[in-house]
Coordinates of C-alpha atoms and ligand atoms in Angstrom, one line a residue:
M1 CA 23.7 32.1 21.1
A2 CA 26.5 29.4 20.9
R3 CA 25.3 26.1 19.8
T4 CA 27.5 23.1 19.7
Q5 CA 24.8 21.4 17.6
D6 CA 22.3 22.7 15.4
T7 CA 19.0 21.6 16.4
G8 CA 17.0 23.1 13.2
G9 CA 14.9 24.8 15.8
A10 CA 14.1 22.4 18.8
R11 CA 14.1 25.6 20.9
H12 CA 11.5 24.5 23.3
V13 CA 11.4 20.9 24.4
A14 CA 9.0 19.3 26.6
I15 CA 9.3 15.8 28.0
I16 CA 6.6 13.6 29.9
M17 CA 9.4 11.5 32.3
D18 CA 7.5 8.3 32.4
G19 CA 8.3 5.0 33.5
N20 CA 10.1 5.4 36.9
G21 CA 7.8 2.8 38.7
R22 CA 8.5 0.4 36.2
W23 CA 12.3 0.6 36.4
A24 CA 12.2 0.2 40.0
T25 CA 9.5 -2.9 39.9
N26 CA 11.7 -4.7 37.2
R27 CA 14.8 -4.8 39.7
S28 CA 12.1 -5.9 42.8
W29 CA 12.6 -1.9 44.1
P30 CA 10.3 0.4 45.8
R31 CA 8.9 2.6 43.4
L32 CA 10.0 5.4 44.6
V33 CA 14.2 4.3 44.4
G34 CA 13.0 4.9 40.5
H35 CA 11.7 8.2 41.2
R36 CA 15.0 9.2 43.0
K37 CA 16.9 7.4 39.8
G38 CA 14.4 9.7 37.8
A39 CA 15.7 13.0 39.4
E40 CA 19.3 12.1 39.0
R41 CA 18.5 11.9 35.3
V42 CA 16.8 15.3 35.4
K43 CA 20.0 16.9 36.5
Q44 CA 22.1 15.5 33.6
I45 CA 19.3 16.3 31.2
V46 CA 19.3 19.8 32.5
R47 CA 23.1 20.0 32.2
C48 CA 23.3 18.8 28.5
A49 CA 20.3 20.9 27.1
P50 CA 22.2 24.2 26.4
D51 CA 24.6 22.1 24.4
L52 CA 21.5 21.0 22.2
G53 CA 20.6 24.5 21.1
I54 CA 17.6 23.8 23.6
E55 CA 16.6 27.3 25.2
Y56 CA 13.4 25.6 27.1
L57 CA 13.2 22.7 28.8
T58 CA 10.0 21.8 30.3
I59 CA 9.3 18.7 32.3
Y60 CA 6.3 17.0 34.0
A61 CA 7.0 16.0 37.0
F62 CA 3.7 15.3 38.8
S63 CA 0.1 15.3 37.3
T64 CA -3.3 16.7 38.9
E65 CA -4.0 12.9 38.6
N66 CA -1.2 11.6 40.5
W67 CA -2.7 12.2 43.8
K68 CA -4.5 8.7 43.0
R69 CA -1.1 7.1 44.2
S70 CA -0.5 5.8 47.4
T71 CA 0.2 8.5 50.3
E72 CA 4.0 7.1 50.6
E73 CA 4.5 7.7 47.1
V74 CA 2.8 11.3 47.2
L75 CA 4.8 12.3 50.0
G76 CA 8.0 10.8 48.4
L77 CA 7.8 12.2 45.3
M78 CA 7.1 15.7 47.1
G79 CA 10.3 15.0 49.5
I80 CA 12.3 14.6 46.3
F81 CA 11.1 17.4 44.5
A82 CA 11.7 19.8 47.7
R83 CA 15.3 18.3 47.9
Y84 CA 16.0 18.9 44.2
I85 CA 15.1 22.2 44.7
E86 CA 17.3 22.7 47.8
R87 CA 20.4 20.6 46.2
E88 CA 20.8 22.1 43.1
A89 CA 19.7 25.7 43.6
D90 CA 23.6 26.6 43.3
R91 CA 24.2 24.5 40.4
L92 CA 21.2 25.7 38.7
A93 CA 22.0 29.6 39.6
A94 CA 25.7 28.9 38.3
E95 CA 24.9 27.3 34.9
G96 CA 22.3 30.3 34.1
V97 CA 19.4 28.4 34.3
R98 CA 16.0 30.0 35.2
M99 CA 13.6 27.7 37.1
R100 CA 9.9 28.0 36.8
F101 CA 7.1 25.9 37.8
I102 CA 3.6 25.3 36.2
G103 CA 0.6 23.6 37.9
D104 CA -1.8 25.0 40.9
R105 CA 0.7 25.0 43.7
T106 CA -2.4 25.8 46.2
M107 CA -2.8 22.5 46.7
L108 CA 1.4 21.8 47.6
S109 CA 2.6 22.3 51.4
S110 CA 3.4 25.8 52.2
R111 CA 7.3 24.5 52.6
L112 CA 7.4 23.4 49.0
Q113 CA 5.4 26.2 47.8
K114 CA 8.1 28.8 49.4
L115 CA 11.3 26.7 47.9
M116 CA 9.5 27.4 44.3
Q117 CA 8.9 31.0 44.8
G118 CA 12.4 31.4 46.3
I119 CA 14.2 29.7 43.2
E120 CA 12.0 31.5 41.1
E121 CA 13.1 34.6 42.6
R122 CA 16.7 33.9 42.7
T123 CA 16.8 32.6 39.0
K124 CA 14.6 35.3 37.3
H125 CA 17.4 37.2 35.8
L126 CA 19.1 33.7 34.0
S127 CA 18.2 32.9 30.4
R128 CA 21.1 30.5 29.4
L129 CA 18.1 27.7 29.5
N130 CA 14.8 28.0 30.7
L131 CA 13.6 25.3 33.0
T132 CA 10.0 24.5 33.8
V133 CA 8.8 21.8 35.6
A134 CA 5.3 21.0 35.8
I135 CA 4.0 19.8 39.5
N136 CA 0.4 19.4 39.8
Y137 CA -0.2 20.4 36.5
G138 CA -3.0 19.2 34.3
G139 CA -3.8 20.9 30.9
R140 CA -7.7 20.7 32.0
D141 CA -7.0 22.2 35.2
E142 CA -4.6 24.9 33.4
V143 CA -7.5 25.8 30.8
T144 CA -10.3 25.7 33.6
R145 CA -8.1 28.4 35.6
A146 CA -7.7 30.3 32.9
V147 CA -11.3 30.6 31.7
R148 CA -12.1 31.4 35.2
T149 CA -10.1 34.1 35.0
L150 CA -11.3 35.8 31.8
A151 CA -14.9 35.1 33.2
A152 CA -14.4 37.2 36.0
E153 CA -13.3 40.1 33.6
V154 CA -16.4 39.4 31.7
A155 CA -18.5 39.7 34.6
A156 CA -17.0 42.9 35.8
G157 CA -17.4 44.4 32.8
R158 CA -14.1 44.9 31.5
L159 CA -14.0 42.0 28.9
D160 CA -16.4 41.9 25.9
P161 CA -16.6 38.0 25.1
A162 CA -16.7 38.6 21.6
G163 CA -13.1 40.3 22.1
I164 CA -11.4 36.8 23.6
T165 CA -8.9 35.6 21.3
D166 CA -6.4 32.9 21.1
R167 CA -3.8 34.9 22.2
M168 CA -5.9 36.3 25.4
I169 CA -6.2 33.0 26.2
A170 CA -2.7 31.9 26.1
S171 CA -1.8 35.1 28.1
V172 CA -3.6 34.1 31.2
L173 CA -2.3 30.0 31.0
D174 CA 0.7 28.9 33.2
T175 CA 2.8 28.9 30.6
R176 CA 2.2 32.6 29.4
D177 CA 5.6 33.3 29.6
L178 CA 6.9 30.3 27.5
P179 CA 6.8 29.7 23.5
D180 CA 5.1 26.7 22.5
P181 CA 6.8 23.3 22.4
D182 CA 8.4 22.4 19.5
L183 CA 9.0 18.9 20.4
V184 CA 7.2 16.7 23.1
I185 CA 9.4 13.7 24.3
R186 CA 7.5 10.7 26.0
T187 CA 9.6 8.3 27.8
S188 CA 8.4 4.4 28.7
G189 CA 6.6 3.6 25.5
E190 CA 3.1 4.8 26.3
T191 CA 2.1 6.7 23.3
R192 CA -0.3 9.2 25.3
T193 CA -0.1 12.6 26.6
S194 CA -1.7 12.5 30.0
N195 CA -2.7 15.8 30.1
F196 CA 0.1 17.9 29.1
L197 CA 0.3 21.0 27.6
P198 CA -2.4 20.3 25.4
W199 CA -3.2 23.5 24.4
Q200 CA 0.6 24.5 23.7
S201 CA 1.4 21.5 22.0
A202 CA -1.4 21.8 19.1
Y203 CA 1.4 22.0 16.8
A204 CA 4.2 20.4 18.5
E205 CA 6.3 17.0 17.2
Y206 CA 5.8 13.9 19.1
E207 CA 8.8 11.2 19.7
F208 CA 7.6 8.4 21.9
T209 CA 10.6 6.1 23.1
P210 CA 10.5 2.7 25.2
T211 CA 13.2 3.9 27.2
L212 CA 12.1 3.9 30.8
W213 CA 12.9 7.8 32.3
P214 CA 15.8 6.4 34.7
D215 CA 17.6 5.2 31.6
F216 CA 17.2 8.1 29.3
S217 CA 20.6 9.5 28.4
P218 CA 22.1 12.8 27.1
D219 CA 23.0 10.9 23.8
E220 CA 19.2 9.8 23.5
L221 CA 17.8 13.3 23.4
A222 CA 20.6 14.5 21.4
Q223 CA 19.3 11.7 18.9
L224 CA 15.6 12.4 19.2
V225 CA 16.3 16.5 18.9
A226 CA 18.5 15.8 15.5
R227 CA 15.8 14.1 14.0
F228 CA 13.3 16.8 14.8
G229 CA 15.7 18.8 12.7
N230 CA 14.7 16.3 9.8
R231 CA 11.2 17.1 10.0
D232 CA 9.0 19.0 7.7
R233 CA 6.7 21.0 10.0
R234 CA 4.1 22.6 7.4
F235 CA 1.5 24.6 10.3
G236 CA -1.3 24.0 8.0
G237 CA 0.2 25.3 5.1
V238 CA 2.2 24.1 1.8
K239 CA 5.7 22.5 1.7
Q240 CA 8.2 25.3 0.2
A241 CA 9.5 24.4 -2.7
Ligands
IPE301 C1 6.7 9.0 36.0 O1 6.9 7.8 36.2 C2 7.1 9.8 37.0 C3 5.7 10.2 37.7 C4 4.2 10.0 37.1 C5 5.5 11.2 39.2 P1 5.8 6.6 36.9 O2 5.9 6.8 38.4 O3 4.5 6.9 36.2 O4 6.3 5.2 36.7 P2 5.6 3.9 35.7 O5 5.0 4.2 34.5 O6 4.7 3.5 36.8 O7 6.4 2.8 35.2
IPE302 C1 2.6 11.1 33.1 O1 2.8 10.0 33.5 C2 2.7 12.3 34.5 C3 4.0 12.3 34.5 C4 5.0 12.1 34.0 C5 4.2 13.3 35.6 P1 1.3 8.9 34.4 O2 2.4 7.5 34.4 O3 0.8 9.8 35.9 O4 0.6 8.8 33.2 P2 -0.6 7.7 32.8 O5 -1.3 7.3 34.1 O6 0.4 6.6 32.6 O7 -1.3 8.3 32.0
MG303 MG1 3.8 6.4 34.7

């Protein structure tokens, strides 16, 4: 793959896009304005990612805990997701972006589910960038659903509990078709992971930046990706001489 910048292997970058609400509140604007601005940022970041050598970009858009927010905010966010898919579909397809979703979509409106399924189908042959959006995603919920799948196999007599491996567990997670993230970035200064990819990020590197998501620029992403290239990942082993 042609690369305009050597990333030193940040093949899969996952981003916890946080700070939309504060960005708007700082300006005395409604929180939804921040979310709209955040969606604009997503477009820019998706466009620049392949030039940074990123092959997989996974973004956290709505957590299983975000239903606790006001109805207005939740519905507003759902509307933004639907509009993003409708308005960006042609561009994403033209730019070779394969779009996928992770999370429990059964709780989303049937209209949104149809849009999600439609764009997954439409872009499934593309591979310049693998864009995965986590909507109604929670790592614990994902693992719980995976355990149910394996338990059903055991109950049906098709699987021996002693034969369960970590690869088998990975194969029933929502991320079964994705490599593990190399770099996880969280914006907005919070230094927690809020239920994002806990199984998959066991060996990921983390970057926490104070920048609020609507201000997160392609330049900052390039800097974090370059810094990743200088990190020494040992995966439990010993540094090679
Ligand atoms: C992140 O921004 C987007 C979502 C969680 C949907 P927030 O809405 O969490 O913004 P803050 O953290 O309140 O500033
Ligand atoms: C994490 O942000 C979820 C998303 C970015 C979608 P939150 O704002 O929901 O997380 P907490 O509440 O600060 O942990
Ligand atoms: Mg937040």
